XYZ file of C-alpha atoms in Angstrom:
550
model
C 71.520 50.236 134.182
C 70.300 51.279 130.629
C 67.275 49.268 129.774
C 67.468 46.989 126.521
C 64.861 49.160 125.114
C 66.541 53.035 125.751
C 69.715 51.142 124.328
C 67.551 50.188 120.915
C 65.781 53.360 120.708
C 69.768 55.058 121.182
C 71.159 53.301 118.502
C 68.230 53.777 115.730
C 68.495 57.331 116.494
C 69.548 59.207 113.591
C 72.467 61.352 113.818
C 72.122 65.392 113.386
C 72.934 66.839 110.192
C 75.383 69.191 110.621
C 75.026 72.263 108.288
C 77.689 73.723 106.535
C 77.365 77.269 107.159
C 80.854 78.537 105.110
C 79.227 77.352 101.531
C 76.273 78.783 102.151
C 78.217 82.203 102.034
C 77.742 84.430 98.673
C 80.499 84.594 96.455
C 81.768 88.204 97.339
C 82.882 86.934 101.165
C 84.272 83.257 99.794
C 86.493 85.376 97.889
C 87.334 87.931 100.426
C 88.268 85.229 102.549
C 90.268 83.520 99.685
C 92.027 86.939 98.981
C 92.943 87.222 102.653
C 95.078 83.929 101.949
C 98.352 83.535 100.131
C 97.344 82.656 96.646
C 98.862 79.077 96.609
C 96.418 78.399 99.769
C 93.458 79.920 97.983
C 94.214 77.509 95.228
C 93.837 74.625 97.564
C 90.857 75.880 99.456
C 88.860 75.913 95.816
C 88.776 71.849 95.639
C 87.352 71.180 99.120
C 84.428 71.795 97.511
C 81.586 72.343 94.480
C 81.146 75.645 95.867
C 84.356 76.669 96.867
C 85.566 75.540 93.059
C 82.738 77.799 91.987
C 83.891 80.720 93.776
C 87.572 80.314 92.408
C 86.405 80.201 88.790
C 85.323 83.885 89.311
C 88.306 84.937 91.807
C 89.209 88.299 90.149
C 92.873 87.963 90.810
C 94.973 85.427 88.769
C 98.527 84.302 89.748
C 100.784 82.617 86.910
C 104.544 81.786 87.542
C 106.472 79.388 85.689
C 109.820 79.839 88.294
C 106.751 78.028 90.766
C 106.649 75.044 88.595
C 102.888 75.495 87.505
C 101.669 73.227 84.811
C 103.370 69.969 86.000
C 106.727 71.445 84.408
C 109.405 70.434 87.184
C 111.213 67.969 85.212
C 110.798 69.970 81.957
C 113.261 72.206 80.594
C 113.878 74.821 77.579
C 111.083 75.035 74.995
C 109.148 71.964 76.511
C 109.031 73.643 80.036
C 107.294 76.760 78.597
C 105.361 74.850 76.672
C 103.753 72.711 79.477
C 103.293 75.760 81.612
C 101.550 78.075 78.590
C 99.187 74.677 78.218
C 98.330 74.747 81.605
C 97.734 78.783 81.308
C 95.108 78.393 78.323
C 93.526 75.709 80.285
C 92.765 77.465 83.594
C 91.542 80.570 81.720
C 89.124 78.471 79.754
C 87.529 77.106 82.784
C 87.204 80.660 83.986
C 84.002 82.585 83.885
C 83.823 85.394 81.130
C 81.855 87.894 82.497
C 84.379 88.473 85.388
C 86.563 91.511 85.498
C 90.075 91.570 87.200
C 91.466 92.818 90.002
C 94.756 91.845 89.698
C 96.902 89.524 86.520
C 100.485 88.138 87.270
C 102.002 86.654 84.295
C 105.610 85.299 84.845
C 107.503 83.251 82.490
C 111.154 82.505 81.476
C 112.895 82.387 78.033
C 115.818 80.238 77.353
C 117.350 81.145 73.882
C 116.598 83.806 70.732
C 113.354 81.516 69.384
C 111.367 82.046 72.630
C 111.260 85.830 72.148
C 109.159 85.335 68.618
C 105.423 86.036 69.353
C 103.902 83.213 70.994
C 100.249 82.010 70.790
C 99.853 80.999 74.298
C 101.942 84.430 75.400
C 99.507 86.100 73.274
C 96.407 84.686 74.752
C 97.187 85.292 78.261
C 97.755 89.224 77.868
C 95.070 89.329 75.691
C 93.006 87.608 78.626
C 93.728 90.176 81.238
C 92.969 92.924 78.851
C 89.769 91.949 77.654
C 88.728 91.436 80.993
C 89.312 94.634 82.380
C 92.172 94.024 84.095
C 93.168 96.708 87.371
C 96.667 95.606 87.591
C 98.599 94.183 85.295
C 102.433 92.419 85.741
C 103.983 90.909 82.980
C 107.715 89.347 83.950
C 109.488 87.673 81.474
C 112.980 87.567 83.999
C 111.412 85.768 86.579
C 113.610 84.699 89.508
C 115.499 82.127 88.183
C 116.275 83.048 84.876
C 120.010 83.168 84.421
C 119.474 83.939 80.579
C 118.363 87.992 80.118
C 115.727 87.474 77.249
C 113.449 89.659 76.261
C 109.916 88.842 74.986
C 107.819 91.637 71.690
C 105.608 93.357 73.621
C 101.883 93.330 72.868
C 101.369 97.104 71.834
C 97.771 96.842 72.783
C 98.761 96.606 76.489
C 99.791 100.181 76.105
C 95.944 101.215 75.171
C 94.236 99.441 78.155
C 92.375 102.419 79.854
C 91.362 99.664 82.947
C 94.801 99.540 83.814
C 95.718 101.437 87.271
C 99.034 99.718 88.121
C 101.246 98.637 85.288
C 104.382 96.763 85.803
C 106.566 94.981 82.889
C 110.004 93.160 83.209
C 111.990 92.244 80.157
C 109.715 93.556 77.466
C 111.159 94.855 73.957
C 109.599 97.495 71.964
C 110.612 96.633 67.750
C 111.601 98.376 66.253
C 113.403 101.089 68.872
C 110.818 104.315 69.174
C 109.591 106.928 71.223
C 107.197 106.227 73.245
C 104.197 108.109 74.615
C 101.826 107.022 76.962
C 98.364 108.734 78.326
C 96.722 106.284 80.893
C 93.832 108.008 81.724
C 93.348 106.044 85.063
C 97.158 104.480 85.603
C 98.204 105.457 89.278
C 101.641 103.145 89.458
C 103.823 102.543 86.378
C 107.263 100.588 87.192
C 109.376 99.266 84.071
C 112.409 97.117 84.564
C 114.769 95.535 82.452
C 112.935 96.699 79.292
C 114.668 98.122 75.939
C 113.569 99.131 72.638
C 112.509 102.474 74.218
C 114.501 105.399 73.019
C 112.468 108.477 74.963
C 109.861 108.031 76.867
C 107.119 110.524 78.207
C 104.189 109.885 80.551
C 101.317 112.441 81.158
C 98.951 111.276 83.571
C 97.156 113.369 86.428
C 95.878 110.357 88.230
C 99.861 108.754 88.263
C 101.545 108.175 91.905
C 104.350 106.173 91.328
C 107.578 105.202 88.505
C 109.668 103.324 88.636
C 112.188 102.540 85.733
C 115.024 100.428 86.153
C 117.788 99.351 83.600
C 115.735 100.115 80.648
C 118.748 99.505 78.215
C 119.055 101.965 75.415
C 117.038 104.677 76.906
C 117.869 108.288 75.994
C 115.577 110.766 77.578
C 112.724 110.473 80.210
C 109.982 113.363 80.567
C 107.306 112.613 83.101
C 104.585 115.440 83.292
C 102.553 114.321 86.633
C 101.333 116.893 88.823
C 100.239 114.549 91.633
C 103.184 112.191 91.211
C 104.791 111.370 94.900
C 107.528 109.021 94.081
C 109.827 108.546 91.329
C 112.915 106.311 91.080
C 115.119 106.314 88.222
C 118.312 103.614 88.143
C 120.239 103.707 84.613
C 123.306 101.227 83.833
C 126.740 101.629 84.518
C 126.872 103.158 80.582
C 123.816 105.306 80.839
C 123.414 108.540 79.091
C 119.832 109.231 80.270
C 118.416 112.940 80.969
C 115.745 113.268 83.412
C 112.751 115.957 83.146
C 110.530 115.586 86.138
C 109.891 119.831 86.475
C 106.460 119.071 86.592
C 106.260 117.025 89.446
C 105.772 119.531 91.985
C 103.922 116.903 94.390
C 107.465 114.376 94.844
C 107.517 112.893 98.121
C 110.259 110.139 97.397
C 112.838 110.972 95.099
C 115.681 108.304 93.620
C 118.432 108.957 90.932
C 120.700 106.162 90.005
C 123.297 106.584 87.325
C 121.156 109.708 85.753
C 122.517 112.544 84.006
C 121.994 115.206 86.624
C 124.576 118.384 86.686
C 125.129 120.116 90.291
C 123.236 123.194 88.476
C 120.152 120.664 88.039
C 119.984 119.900 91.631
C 120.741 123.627 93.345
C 117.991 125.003 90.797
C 115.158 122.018 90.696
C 115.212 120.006 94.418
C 114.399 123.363 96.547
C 110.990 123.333 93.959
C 109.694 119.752 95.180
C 108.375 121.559 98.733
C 106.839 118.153 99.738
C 109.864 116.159 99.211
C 110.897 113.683 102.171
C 113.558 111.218 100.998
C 116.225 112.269 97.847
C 118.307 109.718 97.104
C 121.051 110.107 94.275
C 123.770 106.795 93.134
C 126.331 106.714 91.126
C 125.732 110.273 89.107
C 129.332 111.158 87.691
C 128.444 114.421 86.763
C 128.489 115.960 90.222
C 131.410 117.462 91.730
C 129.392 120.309 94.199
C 126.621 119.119 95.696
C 124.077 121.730 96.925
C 120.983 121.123 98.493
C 118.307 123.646 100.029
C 114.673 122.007 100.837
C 113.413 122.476 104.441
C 111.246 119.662 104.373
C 113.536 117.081 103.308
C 114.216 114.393 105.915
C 116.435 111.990 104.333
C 119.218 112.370 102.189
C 121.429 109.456 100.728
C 124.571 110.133 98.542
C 126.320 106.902 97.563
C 129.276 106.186 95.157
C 129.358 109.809 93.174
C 133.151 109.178 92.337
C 133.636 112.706 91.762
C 132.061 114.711 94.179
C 133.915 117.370 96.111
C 131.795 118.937 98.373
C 128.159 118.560 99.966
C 126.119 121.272 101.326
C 122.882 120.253 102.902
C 120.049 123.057 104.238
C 116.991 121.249 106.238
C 116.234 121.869 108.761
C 113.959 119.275 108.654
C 116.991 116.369 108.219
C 116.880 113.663 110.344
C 118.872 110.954 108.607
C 121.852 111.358 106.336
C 123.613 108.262 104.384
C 126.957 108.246 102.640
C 128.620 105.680 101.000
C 131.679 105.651 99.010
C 135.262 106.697 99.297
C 136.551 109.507 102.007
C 135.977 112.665 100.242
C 137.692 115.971 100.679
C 136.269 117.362 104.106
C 134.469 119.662 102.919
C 130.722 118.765 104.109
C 128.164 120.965 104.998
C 125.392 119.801 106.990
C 123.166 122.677 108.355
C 120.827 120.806 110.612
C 119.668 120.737 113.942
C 119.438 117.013 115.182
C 120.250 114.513 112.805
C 121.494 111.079 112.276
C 124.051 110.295 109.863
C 125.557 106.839 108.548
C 128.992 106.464 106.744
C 130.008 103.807 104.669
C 133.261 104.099 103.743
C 135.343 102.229 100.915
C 138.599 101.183 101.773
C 141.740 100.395 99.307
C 144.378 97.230 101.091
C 146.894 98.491 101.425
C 145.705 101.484 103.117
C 147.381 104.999 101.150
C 149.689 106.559 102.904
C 146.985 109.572 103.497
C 144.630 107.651 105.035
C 143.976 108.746 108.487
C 144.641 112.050 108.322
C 142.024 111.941 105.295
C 139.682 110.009 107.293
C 140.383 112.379 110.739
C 139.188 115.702 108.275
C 135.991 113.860 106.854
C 134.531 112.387 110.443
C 135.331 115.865 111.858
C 132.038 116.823 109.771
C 129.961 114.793 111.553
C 130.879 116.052 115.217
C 127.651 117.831 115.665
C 125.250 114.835 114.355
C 123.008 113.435 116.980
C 124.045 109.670 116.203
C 127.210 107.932 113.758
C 127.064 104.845 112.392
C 130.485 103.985 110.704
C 130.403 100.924 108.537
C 133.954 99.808 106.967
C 135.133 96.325 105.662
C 138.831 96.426 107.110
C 138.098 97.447 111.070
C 141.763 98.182 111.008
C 141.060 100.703 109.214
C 139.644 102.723 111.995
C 142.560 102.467 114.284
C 144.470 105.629 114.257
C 148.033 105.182 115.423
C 149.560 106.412 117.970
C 151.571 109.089 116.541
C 148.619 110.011 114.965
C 146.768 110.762 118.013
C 149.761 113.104 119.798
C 149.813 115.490 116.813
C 145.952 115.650 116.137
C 142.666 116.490 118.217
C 139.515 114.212 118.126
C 137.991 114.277 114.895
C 133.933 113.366 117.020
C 134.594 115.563 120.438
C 131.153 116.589 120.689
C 129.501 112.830 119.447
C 127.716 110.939 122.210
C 126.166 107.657 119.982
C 128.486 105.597 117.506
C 127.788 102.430 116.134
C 130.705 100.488 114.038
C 130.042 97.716 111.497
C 132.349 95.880 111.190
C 134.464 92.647 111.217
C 134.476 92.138 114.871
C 138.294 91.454 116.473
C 139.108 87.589 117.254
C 142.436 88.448 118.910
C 142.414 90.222 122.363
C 145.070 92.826 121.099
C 143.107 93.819 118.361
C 139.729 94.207 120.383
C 141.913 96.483 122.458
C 143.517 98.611 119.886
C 140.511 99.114 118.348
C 138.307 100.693 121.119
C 141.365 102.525 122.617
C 141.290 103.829 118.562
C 137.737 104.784 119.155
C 137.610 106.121 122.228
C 140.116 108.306 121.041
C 138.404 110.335 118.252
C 135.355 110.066 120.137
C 135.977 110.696 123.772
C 132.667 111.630 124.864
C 130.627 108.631 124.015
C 127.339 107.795 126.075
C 126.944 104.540 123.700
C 129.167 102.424 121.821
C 128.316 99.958 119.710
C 129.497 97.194 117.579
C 127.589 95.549 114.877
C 129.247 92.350 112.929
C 126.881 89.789 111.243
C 123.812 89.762 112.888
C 124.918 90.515 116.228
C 125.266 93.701 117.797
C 127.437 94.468 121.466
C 127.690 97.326 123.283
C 129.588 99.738 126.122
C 127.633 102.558 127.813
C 129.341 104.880 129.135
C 129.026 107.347 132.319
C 131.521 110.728 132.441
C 132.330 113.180 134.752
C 134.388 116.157 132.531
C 134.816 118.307 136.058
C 137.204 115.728 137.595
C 140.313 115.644 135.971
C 142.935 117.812 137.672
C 146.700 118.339 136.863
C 148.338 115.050 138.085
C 146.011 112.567 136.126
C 147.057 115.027 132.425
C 150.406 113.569 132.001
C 149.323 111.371 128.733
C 147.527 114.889 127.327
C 149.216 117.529 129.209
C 149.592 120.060 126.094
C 146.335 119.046 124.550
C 143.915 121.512 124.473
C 141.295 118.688 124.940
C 141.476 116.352 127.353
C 141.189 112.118 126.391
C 138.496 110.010 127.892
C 140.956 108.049 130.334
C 139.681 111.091 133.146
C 136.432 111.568 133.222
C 135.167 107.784 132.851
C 133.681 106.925 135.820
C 131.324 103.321 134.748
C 131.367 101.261 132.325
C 128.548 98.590 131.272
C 128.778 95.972 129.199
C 126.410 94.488 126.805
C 126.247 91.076 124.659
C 129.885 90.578 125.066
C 131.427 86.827 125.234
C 132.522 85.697 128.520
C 136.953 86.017 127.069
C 135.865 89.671 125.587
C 134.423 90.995 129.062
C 137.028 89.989 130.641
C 139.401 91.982 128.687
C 137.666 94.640 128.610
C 137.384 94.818 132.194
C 140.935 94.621 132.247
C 141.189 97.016 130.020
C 139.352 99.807 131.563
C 140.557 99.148 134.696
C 144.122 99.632 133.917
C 143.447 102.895 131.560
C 140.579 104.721 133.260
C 141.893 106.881 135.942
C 138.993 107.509 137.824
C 136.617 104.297 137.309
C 134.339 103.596 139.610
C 132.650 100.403 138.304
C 132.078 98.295 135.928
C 129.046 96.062 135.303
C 127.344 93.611 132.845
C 123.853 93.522 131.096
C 122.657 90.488 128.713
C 119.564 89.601 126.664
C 118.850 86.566 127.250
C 116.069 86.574 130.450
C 114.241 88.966 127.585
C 114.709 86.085 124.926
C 113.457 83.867 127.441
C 110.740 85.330 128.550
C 109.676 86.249 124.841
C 109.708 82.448 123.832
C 107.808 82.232 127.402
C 104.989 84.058 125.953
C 104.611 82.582 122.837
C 104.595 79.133 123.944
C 101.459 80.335 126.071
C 99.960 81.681 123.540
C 100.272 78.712 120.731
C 97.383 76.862 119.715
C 94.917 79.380 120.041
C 92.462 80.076 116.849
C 90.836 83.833 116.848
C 88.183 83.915 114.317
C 86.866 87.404 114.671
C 86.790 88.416 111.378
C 86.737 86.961 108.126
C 90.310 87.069 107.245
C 91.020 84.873 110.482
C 88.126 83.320 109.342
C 89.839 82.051 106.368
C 93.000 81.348 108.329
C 91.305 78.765 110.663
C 89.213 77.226 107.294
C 93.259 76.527 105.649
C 94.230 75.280 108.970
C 91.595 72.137 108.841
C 92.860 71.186 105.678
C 97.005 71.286 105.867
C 96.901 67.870 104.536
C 95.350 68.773 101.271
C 98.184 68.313 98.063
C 99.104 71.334 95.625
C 97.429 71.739 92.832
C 99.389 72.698 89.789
């Protein structure tokens, strides 16, 4: 037993003082471990403590949203709303160090009528803030995310003349009165400008610039970018737009995107084949082009969507591995000169169907019987059933095709499920994979054929064909994700068509689901701390009690 005296001695003991090793950190790694954080946790991390607070009043990257309810403004709405939340703004940048240059200055607000785009003090202020201070990159959003009125706030001029500035990106800005605009960032690697208007040409020179982006910049007349180390550009004009493009200079392009531009067929044949480093080329809704010709051996993806009066499409790369159309069936007339690529179709489809329709849509999947993989998307799956009569008079538009996917509405009723993939398995006879994508689900058929098999008493359904359906050479069938009604009919279904199956068999996910959820189970509740951004992780997850501050 414990003598009365080791018991006395025990209890007058003084505890240990436990030292508290993450305050003791400088500055630079409080912050690094704050900036591995989402901001709203690096907010609460600052008040669990003097030093932590101290840190965050010299955290070089500043986060202000209004759509977030900052400033206590959730019940608030119209001019007193903006109000609170620009009071809260001069507040927290008055308790902010001022010898502190920025990494990084989101500024997101909302407008509600005409008044709120007249200069505002507290707008003002902010910008003014960022700039002063050096600011690296600089957002200014005056949409926001749930604005459902499109205001649009006077931009500051002097943001234009901020040589800190690497990445600039402004959202509902208005330059008055309209002018031209030139800008010269001497340092500016990413400019994007979105919903912005009051600009009537615009021309950037920069050799440091990487990436623009400029999206529905109403009223916008002519864009000249002169950027020899530029990699990506995207350009999306409005339904309306008028907008000429000059990018000649940018001989670096990587990423290319035209949306709504005013780009001729001669613009394309003569400029793309230039851009020798360009990968991806997109081009949207540019009425202009009828013949589309394009020759660039390193290009690797190409997406045409919605050009409502093209007429032909030549493609040399050899380079191509992914092809995307979307829009109405064209006139067959495409020209894809590539060795092994994938292509995806989304097609537009009028109810009723015109009179033309599959023998329109036979032609145009015929130029895509040499691609390495199809994925057909179309919003009326009936759509893609040939009929009957259809199929005696014509051959298979995808002979050669061994991988289609088809997204679609999937069938509910048994005869359609069965019309369907008899419809498929008609134009493309040859299938190793079929799939089905509706929703978020996706079910498939694989496939195993035997072409040397069929001999003269199994041809009587495709005697005077010159090419032979898939009913003869199938010999298994597996089945993938389907419901327990659908296999069953499609076991019934093969078995009655296929002439020469051998056997049909069944494949689900669900031990792999299992066994996923298996391992994370055994894996929750472990903290790594290896590094200082798990560091910061397992600091945020001793405190989930702690409220928001805002």
């Amino acid at each position: 037993m414990m003598t009365r005296n080791r018991l006395r001695r025990l209890m007058n003991k003084k505890p240990i003082q436990e030292d508290d090793l993450i305050s003791e950190l400088p500055d630079p790694i409080i912050q690094h471990i704050m900036s591995s954080l989402p901001y709203k946790d690096a907010a609460r991390m600052s008040i669990l403590s003097k030093r932590f607070a101290s840190a965050w009043t010299s955290f070089p990257v500043i986060f202000f949203d209004e759509t977030l309810n900052m400033g206590s403004c959730l019940e608030l709405t119209g001019k007193q709303r903006l109000n609170s939340f620009l009071s809260y703004v001069g507040e927290f940048l008055s308790r902010r160090r001022l010898d502190v240059s920025l990494e990084k200055f989101r500024f997101c607000f909302c407008l509600n009528n005409s008044s709120d785009q007249q200069p505002n003090c507290g707008i003002e202020n902010a910008i003014s803030y960022a700039i002063e201070n050096n600011v690296k990159e600089l957002e200014l959003d005056v949409v926001g995310k749930r604005c459902k009125f499109m205001a649009h706030y006077r931009l500051p001029m002097k943001v234009f003349s901020a040589h800190s500035i690497i990445v600039l990106s402004l959202k509902g800005f208005v330059l008055e009165p309209p002018q031209n605009l030139a800008l010269d960032f001497p340092s500016i690697k990413e400019l994007r400008l979105e919903k912005c208007k009051g600009m009537q040409k615009l021309s950037v020179s920069s050799e440091s610039l990487k990436i623009v982006v400029l999206e529905f910049c109403q009223g916008l007349e002519k864009v000249g970018i002169d950027a020899s180390n530029l990699e990506s550009f995207s350009f999306g004009g409005g339904v309306n737009s008028s907008c000429s493009v000059d990018i000649t200079a940018c001989l670096s392009l990587e990423y290319l995107s035209l949306k709504n531009a005013e780009i001729t067929d001669e613009w394309i044949k003569r400029e793309i084949p230039k851009f020798i480093q360009l990968e991806v080329f997109k081009v949207g809704r540019c009425r202009l082009l009828k013949n589309f010709h394009v020759s660039n051996a390193n290009l690797k993806t190409l997406e045409l969507s919605d050009c409502s009066n093209l007429q032909k499409i030549e493609i040399y790369s050899r380079s191509l591995n992914k092809f995307v159309y979307g829009g109405q069936i064209m006139p067959s007339r495409v020209f894809i000169y590539s060795p092994s690529f994938h292509a995806k179709v989304s097609l537009s489809v009028d109810h009723p169907l015109p009179h033309d329709w599959f023998s329109s849509l036979r032609d145009f999947l015929s130029c895509f019987d040499h691609c390495k993989e199809l994925e057909l998307a179309c919003s009326i799956e009936m759509a893609l059933i040939f009929p009957v009569d259809y199929r005696d008079n014509l051959l298979p538009p995808l002979y050669d095709l061994k991988y289609l996917k088809v997204v679609a509405k999937f069938p509910t009723k048994p005869e359609d499920l069965v019309d369907l993939l008899d419809g498929l398995l008609w134009f493309s006879p040859r299938l190793t994979v079929l799939s089905f994508v509706s929703g978020n689900k996706e079910k498939s058929l694989k496939f195993e054929n035997d072409i040397a098999v069929a001999i003269d008493e199994d041809l009587q359904c495709c005697y005077s064909m010159p090419i032979k359906c898939w009913r003869h050479s199938l010999k298994k069938v597996t089945v993938e994700n389907f419901e327990d009604r659908e296999n069953t009919i499609l076991q019934r279904f093969f078995s009655q068509k296929a002439i020469r199956l051998e056997a049909t068999s069944r494949e689900d996910n669900g031990s792999a689901d299992a066994l996923a959820k298996e391992g994370v189970s055994q894996d929750s509740g472990s903290v790594i701390t290896g590094n200082i951004d798990d560091l910061g992780a397992a600091i945020m997850a001793s405190f989930l009690d702690v409220s928001e501050i805002y």
